[in-house]
GROMACS .gro file of C-alpha atoms in nm:
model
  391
    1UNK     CA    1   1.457  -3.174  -3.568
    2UNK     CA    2   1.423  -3.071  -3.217
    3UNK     CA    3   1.644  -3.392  -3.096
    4UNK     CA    4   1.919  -3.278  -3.354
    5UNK     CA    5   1.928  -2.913  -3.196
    6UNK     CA    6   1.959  -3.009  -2.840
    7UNK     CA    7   2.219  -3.257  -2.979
    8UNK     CA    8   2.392  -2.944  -3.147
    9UNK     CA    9   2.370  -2.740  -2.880
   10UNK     CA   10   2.531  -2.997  -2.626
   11UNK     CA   11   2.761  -3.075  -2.884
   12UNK     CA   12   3.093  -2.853  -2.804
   13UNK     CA   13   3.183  -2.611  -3.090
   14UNK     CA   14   3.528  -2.570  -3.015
   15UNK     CA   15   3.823  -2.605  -2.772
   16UNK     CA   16   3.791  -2.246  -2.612
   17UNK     CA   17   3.418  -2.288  -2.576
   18UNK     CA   18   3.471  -2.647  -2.401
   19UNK     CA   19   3.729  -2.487  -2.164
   20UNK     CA   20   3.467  -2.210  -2.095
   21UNK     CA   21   3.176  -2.436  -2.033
   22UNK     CA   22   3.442  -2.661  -1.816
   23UNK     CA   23   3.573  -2.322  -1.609
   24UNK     CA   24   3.190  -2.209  -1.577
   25UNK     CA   25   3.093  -2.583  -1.433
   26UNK     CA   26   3.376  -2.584  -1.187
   27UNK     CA   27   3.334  -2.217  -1.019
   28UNK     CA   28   2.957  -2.363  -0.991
   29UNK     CA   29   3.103  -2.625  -0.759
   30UNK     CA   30   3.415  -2.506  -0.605
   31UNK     CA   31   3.336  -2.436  -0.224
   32UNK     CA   32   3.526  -2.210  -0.018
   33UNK     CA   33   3.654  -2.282   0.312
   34UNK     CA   34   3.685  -2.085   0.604
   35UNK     CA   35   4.027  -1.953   0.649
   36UNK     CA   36   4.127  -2.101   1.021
   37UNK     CA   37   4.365  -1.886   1.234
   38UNK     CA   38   4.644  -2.074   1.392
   39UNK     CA   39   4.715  -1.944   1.713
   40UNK     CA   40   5.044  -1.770   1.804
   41UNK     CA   41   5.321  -1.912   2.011
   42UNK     CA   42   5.402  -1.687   2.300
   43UNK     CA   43   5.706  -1.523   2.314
   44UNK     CA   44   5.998  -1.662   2.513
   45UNK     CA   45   6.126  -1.411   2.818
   46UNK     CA   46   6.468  -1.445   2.650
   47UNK     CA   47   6.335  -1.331   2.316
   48UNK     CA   48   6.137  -1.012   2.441
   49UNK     CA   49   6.483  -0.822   2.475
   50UNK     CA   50   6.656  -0.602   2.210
   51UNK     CA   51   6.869  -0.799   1.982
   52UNK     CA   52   7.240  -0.663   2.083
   53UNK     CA   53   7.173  -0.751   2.400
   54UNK     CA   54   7.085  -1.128   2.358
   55UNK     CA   55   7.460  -1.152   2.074
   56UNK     CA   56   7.618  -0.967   2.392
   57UNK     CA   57   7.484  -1.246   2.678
   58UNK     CA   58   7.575  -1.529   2.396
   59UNK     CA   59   7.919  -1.392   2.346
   60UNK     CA   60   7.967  -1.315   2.714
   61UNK     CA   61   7.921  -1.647   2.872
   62UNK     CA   62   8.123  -1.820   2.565
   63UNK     CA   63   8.422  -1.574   2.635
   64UNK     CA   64   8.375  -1.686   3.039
   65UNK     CA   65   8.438  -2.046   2.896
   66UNK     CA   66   8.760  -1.949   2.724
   67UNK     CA   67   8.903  -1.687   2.987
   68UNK     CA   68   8.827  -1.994   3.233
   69UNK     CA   69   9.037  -2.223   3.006
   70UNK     CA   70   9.284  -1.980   2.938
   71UNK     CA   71   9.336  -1.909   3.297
   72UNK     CA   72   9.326  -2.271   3.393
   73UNK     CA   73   9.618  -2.317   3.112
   74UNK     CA   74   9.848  -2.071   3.259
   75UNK     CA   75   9.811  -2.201   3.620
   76UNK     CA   76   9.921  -2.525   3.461
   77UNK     CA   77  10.224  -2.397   3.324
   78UNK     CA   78  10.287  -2.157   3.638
   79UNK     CA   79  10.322  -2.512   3.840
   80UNK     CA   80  10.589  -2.660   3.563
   81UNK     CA   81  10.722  -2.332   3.490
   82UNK     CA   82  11.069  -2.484   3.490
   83UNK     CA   83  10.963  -2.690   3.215
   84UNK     CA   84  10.805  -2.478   3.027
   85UNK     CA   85  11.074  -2.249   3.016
   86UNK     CA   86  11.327  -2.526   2.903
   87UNK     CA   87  11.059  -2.575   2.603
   88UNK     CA   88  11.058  -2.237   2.510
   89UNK     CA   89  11.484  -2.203   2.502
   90UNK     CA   90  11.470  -2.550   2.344
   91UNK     CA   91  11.235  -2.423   2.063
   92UNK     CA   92  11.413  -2.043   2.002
   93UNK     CA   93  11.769  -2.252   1.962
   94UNK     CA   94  11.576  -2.477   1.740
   95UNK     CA   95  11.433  -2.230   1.506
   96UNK     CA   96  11.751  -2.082   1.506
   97UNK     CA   97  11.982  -2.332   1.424
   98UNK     CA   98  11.751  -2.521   1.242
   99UNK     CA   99  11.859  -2.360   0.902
  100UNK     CA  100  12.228  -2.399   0.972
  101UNK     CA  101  12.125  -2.776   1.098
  102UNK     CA  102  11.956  -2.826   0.716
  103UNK     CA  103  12.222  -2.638   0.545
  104UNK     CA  104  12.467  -2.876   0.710
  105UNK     CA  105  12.285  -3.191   0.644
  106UNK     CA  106  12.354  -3.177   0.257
  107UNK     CA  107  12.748  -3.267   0.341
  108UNK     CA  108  12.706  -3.470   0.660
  109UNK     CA  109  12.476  -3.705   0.847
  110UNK     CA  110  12.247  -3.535   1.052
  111UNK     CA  111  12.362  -3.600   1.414
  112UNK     CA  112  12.655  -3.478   1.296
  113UNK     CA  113  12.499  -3.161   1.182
  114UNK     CA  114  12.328  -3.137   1.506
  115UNK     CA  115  12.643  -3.162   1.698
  116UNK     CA  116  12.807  -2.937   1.490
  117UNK     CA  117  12.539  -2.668   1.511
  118UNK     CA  118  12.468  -2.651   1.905
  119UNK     CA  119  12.870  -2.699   2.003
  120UNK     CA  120  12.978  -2.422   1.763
  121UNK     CA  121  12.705  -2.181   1.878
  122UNK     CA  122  12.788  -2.268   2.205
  123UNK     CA  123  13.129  -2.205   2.195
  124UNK     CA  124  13.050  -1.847   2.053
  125UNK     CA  125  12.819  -1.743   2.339
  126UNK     CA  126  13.084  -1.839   2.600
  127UNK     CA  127  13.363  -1.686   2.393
  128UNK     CA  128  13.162  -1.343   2.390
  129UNK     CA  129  13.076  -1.422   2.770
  130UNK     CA  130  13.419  -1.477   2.818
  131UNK     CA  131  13.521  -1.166   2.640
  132UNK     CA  132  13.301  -0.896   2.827
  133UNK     CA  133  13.457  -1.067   3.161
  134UNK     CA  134  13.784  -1.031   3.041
  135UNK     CA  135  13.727  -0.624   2.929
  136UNK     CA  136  13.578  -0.572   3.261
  137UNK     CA  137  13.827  -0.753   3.457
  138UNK     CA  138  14.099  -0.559   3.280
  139UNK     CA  139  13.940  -0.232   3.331
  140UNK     CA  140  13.788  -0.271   3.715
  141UNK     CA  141  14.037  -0.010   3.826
  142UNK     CA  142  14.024   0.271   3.644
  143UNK     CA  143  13.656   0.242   3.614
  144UNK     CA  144  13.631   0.193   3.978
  145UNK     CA  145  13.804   0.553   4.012
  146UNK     CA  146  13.629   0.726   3.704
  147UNK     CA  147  13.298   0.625   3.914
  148UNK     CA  148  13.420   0.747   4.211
  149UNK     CA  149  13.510   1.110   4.022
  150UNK     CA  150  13.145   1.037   3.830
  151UNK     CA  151  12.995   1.050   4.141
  152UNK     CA  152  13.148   1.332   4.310
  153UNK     CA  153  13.007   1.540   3.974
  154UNK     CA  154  12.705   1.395   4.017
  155UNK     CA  155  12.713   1.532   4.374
  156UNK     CA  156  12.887   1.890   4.203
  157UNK     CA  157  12.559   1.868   3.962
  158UNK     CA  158  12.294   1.863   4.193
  159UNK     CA  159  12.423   2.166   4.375
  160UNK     CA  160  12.379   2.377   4.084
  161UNK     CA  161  12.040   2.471   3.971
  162UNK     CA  162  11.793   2.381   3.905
  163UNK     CA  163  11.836   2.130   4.185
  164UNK     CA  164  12.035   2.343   4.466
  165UNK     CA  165  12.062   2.074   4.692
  166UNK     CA  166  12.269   2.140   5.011
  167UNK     CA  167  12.570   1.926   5.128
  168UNK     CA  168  12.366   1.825   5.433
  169UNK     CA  169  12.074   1.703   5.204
  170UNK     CA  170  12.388   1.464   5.021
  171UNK     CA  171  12.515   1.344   5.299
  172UNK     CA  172  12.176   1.255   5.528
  173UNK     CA  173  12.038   1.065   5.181
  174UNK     CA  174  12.446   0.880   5.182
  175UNK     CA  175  12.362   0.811   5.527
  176UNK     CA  176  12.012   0.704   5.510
  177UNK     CA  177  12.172   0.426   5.230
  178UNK     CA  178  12.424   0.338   5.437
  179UNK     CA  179  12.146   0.237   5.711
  180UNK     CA  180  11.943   0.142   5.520
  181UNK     CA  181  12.214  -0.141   5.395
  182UNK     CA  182  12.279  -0.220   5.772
  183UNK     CA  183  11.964  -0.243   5.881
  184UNK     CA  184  11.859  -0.487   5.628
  185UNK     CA  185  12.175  -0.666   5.594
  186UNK     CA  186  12.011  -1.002   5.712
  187UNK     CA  187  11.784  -0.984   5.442
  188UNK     CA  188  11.980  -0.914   5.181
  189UNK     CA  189  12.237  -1.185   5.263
  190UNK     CA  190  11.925  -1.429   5.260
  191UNK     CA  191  11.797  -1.297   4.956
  192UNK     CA  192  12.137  -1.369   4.825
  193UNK     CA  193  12.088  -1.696   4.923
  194UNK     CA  194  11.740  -1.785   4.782
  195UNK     CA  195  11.882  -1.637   4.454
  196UNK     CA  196  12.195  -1.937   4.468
  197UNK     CA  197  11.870  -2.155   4.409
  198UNK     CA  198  11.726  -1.987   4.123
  199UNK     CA  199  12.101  -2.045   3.983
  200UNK     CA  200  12.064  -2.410   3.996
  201UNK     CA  201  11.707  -2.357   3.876
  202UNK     CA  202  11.851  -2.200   3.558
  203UNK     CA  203  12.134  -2.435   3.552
  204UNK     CA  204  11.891  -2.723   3.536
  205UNK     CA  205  11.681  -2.559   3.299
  206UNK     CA  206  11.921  -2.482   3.015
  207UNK     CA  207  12.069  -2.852   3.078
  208UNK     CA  208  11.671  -2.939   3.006
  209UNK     CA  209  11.652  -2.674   2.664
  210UNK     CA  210  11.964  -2.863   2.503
  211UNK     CA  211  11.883  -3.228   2.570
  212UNK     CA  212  11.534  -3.116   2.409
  213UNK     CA  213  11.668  -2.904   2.128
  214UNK     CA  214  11.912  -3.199   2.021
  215UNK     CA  215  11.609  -3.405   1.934
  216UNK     CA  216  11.402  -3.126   1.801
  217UNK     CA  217  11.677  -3.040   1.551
  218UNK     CA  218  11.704  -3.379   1.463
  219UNK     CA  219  11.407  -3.532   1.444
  220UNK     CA  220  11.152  -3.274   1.490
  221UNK     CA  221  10.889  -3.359   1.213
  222UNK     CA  222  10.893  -3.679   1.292
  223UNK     CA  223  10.811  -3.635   1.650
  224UNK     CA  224  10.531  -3.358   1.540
  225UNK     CA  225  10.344  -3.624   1.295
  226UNK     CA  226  10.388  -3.885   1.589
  227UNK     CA  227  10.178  -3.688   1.796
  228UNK     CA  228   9.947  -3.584   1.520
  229UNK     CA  229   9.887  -3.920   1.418
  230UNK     CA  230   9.866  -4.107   1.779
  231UNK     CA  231   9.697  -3.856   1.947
  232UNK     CA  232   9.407  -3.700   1.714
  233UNK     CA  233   9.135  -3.852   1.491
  234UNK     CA  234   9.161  -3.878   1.164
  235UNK     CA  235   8.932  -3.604   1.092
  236UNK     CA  236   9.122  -3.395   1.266
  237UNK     CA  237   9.466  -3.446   1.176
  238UNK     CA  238   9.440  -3.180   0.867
  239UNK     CA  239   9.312  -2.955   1.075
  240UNK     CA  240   9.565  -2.963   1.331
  241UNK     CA  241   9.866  -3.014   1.082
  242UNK     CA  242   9.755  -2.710   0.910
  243UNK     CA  243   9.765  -2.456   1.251
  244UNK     CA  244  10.071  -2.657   1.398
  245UNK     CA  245  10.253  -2.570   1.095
  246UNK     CA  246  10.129  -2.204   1.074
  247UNK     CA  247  10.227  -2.200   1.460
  248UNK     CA  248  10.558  -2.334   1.406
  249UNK     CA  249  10.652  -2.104   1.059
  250UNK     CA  250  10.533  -1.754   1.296
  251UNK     CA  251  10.725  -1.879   1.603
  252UNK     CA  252  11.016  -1.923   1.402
  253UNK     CA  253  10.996  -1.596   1.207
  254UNK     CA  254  10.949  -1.391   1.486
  255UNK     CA  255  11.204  -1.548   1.660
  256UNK     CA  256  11.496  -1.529   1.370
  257UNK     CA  257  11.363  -1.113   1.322
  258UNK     CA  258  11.386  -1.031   1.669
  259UNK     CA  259  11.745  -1.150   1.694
  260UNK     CA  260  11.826  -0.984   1.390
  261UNK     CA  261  11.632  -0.651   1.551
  262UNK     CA  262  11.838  -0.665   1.873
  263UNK     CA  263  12.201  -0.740   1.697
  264UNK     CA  264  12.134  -0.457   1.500
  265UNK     CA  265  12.021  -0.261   1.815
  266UNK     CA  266  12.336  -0.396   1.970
  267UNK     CA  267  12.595  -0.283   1.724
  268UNK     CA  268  12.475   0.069   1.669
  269UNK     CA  269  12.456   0.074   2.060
  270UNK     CA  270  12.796  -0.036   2.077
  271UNK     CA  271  12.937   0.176   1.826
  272UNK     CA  272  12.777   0.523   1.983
  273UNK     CA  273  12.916   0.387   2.344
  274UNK     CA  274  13.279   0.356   2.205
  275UNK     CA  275  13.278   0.667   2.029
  276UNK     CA  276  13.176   0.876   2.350
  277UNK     CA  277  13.409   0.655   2.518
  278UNK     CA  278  13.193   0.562   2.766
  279UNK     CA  279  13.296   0.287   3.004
  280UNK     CA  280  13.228  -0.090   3.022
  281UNK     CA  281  13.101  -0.004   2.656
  282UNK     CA  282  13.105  -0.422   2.590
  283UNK     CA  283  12.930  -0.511   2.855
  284UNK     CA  284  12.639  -0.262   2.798
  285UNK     CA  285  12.619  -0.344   2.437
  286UNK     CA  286  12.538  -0.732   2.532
  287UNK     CA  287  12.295  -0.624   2.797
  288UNK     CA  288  12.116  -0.454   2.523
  289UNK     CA  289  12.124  -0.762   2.249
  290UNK     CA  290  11.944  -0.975   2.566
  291UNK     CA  291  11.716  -0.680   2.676
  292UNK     CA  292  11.583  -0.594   2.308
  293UNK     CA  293  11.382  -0.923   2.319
  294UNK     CA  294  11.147  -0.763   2.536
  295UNK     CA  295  10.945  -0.508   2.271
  296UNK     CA  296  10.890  -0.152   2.285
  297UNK     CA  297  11.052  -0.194   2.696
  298UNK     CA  298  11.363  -0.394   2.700
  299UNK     CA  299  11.586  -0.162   2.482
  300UNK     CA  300  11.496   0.169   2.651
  301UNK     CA  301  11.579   0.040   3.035
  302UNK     CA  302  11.932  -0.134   2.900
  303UNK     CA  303  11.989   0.230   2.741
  304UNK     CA  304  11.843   0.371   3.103
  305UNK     CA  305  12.106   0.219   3.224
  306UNK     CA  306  12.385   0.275   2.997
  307UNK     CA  307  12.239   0.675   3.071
  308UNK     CA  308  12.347   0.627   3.402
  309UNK     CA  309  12.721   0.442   3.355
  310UNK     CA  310  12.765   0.762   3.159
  311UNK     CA  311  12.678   1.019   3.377
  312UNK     CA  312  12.883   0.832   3.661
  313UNK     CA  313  13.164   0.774   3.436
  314UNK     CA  314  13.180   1.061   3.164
  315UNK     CA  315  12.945   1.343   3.260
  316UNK     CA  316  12.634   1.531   3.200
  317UNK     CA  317  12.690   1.615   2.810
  318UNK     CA  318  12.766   1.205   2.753
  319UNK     CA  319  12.454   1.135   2.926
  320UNK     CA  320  12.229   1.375   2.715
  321UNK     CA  321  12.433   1.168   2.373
  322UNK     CA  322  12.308   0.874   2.515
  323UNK     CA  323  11.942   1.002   2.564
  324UNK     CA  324  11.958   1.091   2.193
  325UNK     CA  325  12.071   0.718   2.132
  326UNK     CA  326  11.770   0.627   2.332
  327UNK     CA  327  11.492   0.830   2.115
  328UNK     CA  328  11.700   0.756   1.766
  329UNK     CA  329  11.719   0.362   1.802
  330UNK     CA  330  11.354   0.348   1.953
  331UNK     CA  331  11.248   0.539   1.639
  332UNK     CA  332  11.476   0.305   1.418
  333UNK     CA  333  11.331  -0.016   1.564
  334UNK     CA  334  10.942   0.095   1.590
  335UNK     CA  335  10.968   0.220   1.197
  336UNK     CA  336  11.179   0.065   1.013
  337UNK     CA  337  11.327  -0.257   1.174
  338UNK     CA  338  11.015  -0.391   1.297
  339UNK     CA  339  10.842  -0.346   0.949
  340UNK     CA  340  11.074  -0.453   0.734
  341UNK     CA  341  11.197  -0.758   0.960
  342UNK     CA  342  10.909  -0.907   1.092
  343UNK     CA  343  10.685  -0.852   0.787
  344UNK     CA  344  10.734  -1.162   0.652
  345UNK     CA  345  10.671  -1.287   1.005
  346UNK     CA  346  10.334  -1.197   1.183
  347UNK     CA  347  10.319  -0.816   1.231
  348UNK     CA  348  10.131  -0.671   1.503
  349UNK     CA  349   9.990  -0.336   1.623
  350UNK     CA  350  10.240  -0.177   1.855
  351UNK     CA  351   9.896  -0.133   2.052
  352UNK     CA  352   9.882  -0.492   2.058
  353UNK     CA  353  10.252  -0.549   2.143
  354UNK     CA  354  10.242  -0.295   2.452
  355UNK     CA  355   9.942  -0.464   2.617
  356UNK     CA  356  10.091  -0.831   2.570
  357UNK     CA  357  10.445  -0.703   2.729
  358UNK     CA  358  10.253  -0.553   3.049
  359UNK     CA  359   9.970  -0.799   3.059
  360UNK     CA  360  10.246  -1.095   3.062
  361UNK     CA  361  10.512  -0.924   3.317
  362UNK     CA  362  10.188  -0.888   3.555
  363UNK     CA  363  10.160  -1.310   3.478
  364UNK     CA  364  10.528  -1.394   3.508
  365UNK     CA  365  10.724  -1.096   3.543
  366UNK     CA  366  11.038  -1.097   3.272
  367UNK     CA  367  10.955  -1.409   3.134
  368UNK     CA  368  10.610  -1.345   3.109
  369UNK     CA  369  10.704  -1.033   2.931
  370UNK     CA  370  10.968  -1.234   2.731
  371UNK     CA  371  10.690  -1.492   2.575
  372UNK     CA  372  10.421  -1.287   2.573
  373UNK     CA  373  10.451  -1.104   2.199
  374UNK     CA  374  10.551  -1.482   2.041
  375UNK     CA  375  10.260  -1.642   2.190
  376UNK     CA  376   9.990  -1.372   2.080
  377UNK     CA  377  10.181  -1.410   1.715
  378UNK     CA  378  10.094  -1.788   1.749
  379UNK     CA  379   9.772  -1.747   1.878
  380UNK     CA  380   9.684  -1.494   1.574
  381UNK     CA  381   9.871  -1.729   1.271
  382UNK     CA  382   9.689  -2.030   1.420
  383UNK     CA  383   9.328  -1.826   1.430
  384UNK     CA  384   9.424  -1.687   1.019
  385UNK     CA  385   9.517  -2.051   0.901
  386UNK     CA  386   9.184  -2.228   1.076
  387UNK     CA  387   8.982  -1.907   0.901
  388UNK     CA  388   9.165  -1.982   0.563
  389UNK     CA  389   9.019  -2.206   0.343
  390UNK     CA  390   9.222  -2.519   0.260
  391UNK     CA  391   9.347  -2.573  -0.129
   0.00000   0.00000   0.00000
C-alpha cells in the first residue's frame, strides 16, 4: 500500500499539474548570470559638435568640389569661346528651324528641307538688314538736321529750370568733348582697329554656327545617340538620355518664347515710335527685337536709347511718351508675356533671372548675359528630370 501511494503521488494527475511541477523544477535550476557592462566607445572630436554644424562642413566642402568644377568648366570655354559661341547660334537656329525643317520633311527629302529652311531664313534677316539700311540711308539728311535742331533744344532745355545751366557751362563741357576726342584720337583709331578683328572673329563664327546647324537639323538625333551610345556605359545611357532630352526640350522652349517675347516687344515698340513720329523708328525697333534677349535689362537700355533719339530728334514731351513705353512694355513682358510664353518652357523667379543676367555679364560681358538665363533653365530641367522617377 505504501509502494502504490508514492507511485500515485509521483504519478502526474494532469497536464497543468505536470507543467507546474516542470516550471517549479526549472526555476530550481535556472542560474543567473551577471549582467557584464560593455564599455563605451569614445566619442570622435568630429562628433562632439552640434549637429547643423557637422550637415554645414559636409555640404560646404562638397559645394567647394562643384564651384571648383564649375569654375574650371567656364575657364575651358573662356579659352574656346569662339567655339562655343558658334555652338550656341548653331543650336538657337536649330531649335528654331527645326519645326519648319520637320514640317518640311513630310513633302521633301530632308537635305532639301534643310536647305530650304536656313536659305529662306537667311534671306529674310538680310532683307530686313537690308531694309533698315535703306530707311536710314534715305533719311540721313533730314535726320542729320532734326538732330542738329534736337540738340540746340536740348541745349534751350537745360537753361531753364530746374537745371539753369549757363552758356559758358555748355560750351566748356562741348569743349572738354572736343579734347577729349583729340587727345585720345590715337586710341580710338586703334581701338577701331582691334574691333576690325573681332569682325572677322564674328565672321568666322557665324560661318562655324551654319556649317554646325546644317548637320544638327539634319541629323541631330542621330549624332546625340552616337555619343550616348559610344561614349557612356550602358548603365548610364538611360540616365543620360533622359536629362539630354529634358536639356534639349527647355533649351528649345525658352529659346522659341523668347523670340516670340521680343517680336512682340518689337512691334508694339515700333508701332508707338511711328506714331510719335520719332526718327530712325526701323532701326530702333530691330535694336530692340536683338536687345530683348537679354531679360529684365536688354529691352529697357534699347528703349534708353530710343529715349534719347527722341529727345534729340522730337523733344521733351516725345521723350516722356517714350518713358511711358518703357514702364508699359516692362510691365507687359514681366506679367503677362513671360507667364504665359515661357510656361510651357521652364519658368523662373525674376529673382533668379536678375542674378543670372549680372552674374554672367561679370563672366562674359553681353554674351555672358545672353546665355546665362538658358543655361540656368538647363541646369534646373536636367536637376527635375534626374529627381523624377522614371516610368
Amino acid at each position: 500500500m505504501v509502494g502504490d501511494a508514492r507511485r500515485r503521488v509521483a504519478r502526474p494527475s494532469g497536464g497543468r499539474r505536470a507543467g507546474r511541477a516542470v516550471r517549479v523544477r526549472r526555476s530550481a535550476y535556472s542560474v543567473r548570470l551577471p549582467s557584464v557592462t560593455r564599455p563605451v566607445p569614445p566619442v570622435p572630436p568630429a562628433e562632439r559638435t552640434v549637429p547643423w554644424l557637422r550637415i554645414a562642413a559636409a555640404y560646404a566642402w562638397r559645394l567647394i568640389l562643384v564651384g571648383i568644377v564649375v569654375y574650371g568648366v567656364f575657364s575651358v570655354l573662356g579659352s574656346f569661346q569662339l567655339i562655343a559661341v558658334a555652338l550656341f547660334l548653331a543650336l538657337v537656329v536649330t531649335s528654331v528651324l527645326h519645326p519648319l525643317t520637320d514640317l518640311l520633311s513630310r513633302f521633301l527629302p530632308r537635305p532639301l528641307s534643310v536647305a530650304i529652311a536656313l536659305v529662306g531664313s537667311l534671306v529674310l534677316l538680310l532683307g530686313l538688314l537690308a531694309l533698315v539700311g535703306s530707311a536710314v540711308a534715305s533719311e540721313s539728311a533730314r535726320l542729320a538736321g532734326e538732330f542738329r535742331g534736337g540738340v540746340h533744344r536740348i541745349e534751350e532745355w537745360l537753361r531753364r529750370p530746374p537745371f539753369r545751366l549757363s552758356a559758358d557751362a555748355l560750351a566748356g563741357l562741348q569743349r572738354q568733348v572736343t579734347h577729349y576726342l583729340s587727345t585720345h584720337r590715337a586710341a580710338l583709331l586703334s581701338s577701331a582697329v582691334s574691333e576690325l578683328g573681332r569682325v572677322v572673329e564674328l565672321v568666322t563664327g557665324a560661318a562655324l554656327a551654319l556649317f554646325a546647324s546644317v548637320f544638327f537639323l539634319h541629323s541631330g538625333e542621330h549624332l546625340w545617340s552616337w555619343a550616348r551610345d559610344q561614349l557612356l556605359p550602358s548603365g548610364a545611357r538611360p540616365v543620360w538620355d533622359r536629362a539630354g532630352r529634358a536639356a534639349w526640350r527647355t533649351f528649345a522652349g525658352y529659346t522659341r518664347g523668347i523670340i516670340i517675347v521680343a517680336a512682340t516687344n518689337a512691334v508694339l515698340v515700333g508701332v508707338v515710335l511711328l506714331a510719335l513720329r520719332v526718327p530712325l523708328a526701323l532701326p530702333l525697333t530691330l535694336l530692340e527685337f536683338f536687345a530683348a534677349f537679354v531679360p529684365l535689362v536688354g529691352s529697357p537700355v534699347a528703349l534708353g536709347v530710343a529715349t534719347v533719339v527722341a529727345l534729340a530728334g522730337r523733344g521733351p514731351l516725345t521723350a516722356v511718351g517714350v518713358l511711358v513705353l518703357i514702364v508699359v512694355i516692362g510691365q507687359l513682358e514681366g506679367h503677362v508675356l513671360h507667364p504665359l510664353v515661357m510656361s510651357w518652357a521652364v519658368r523662373l523667379h525674376p529673382l533668379v533671372v536678375a542674378v543670372s543676367v549680372i552674374a554672367g555679364s561679370i563672366v562674359a560681358g553681353v554674351i555672358g548675359a545672353v546665355v546665362a538665363v538658358p543655361l540656368v533653365s538647363v541646369v534646373w530641367a536636367v536637376l527635375r528630370a534626374l529627381r523624377a522617377v522614371p516610368p
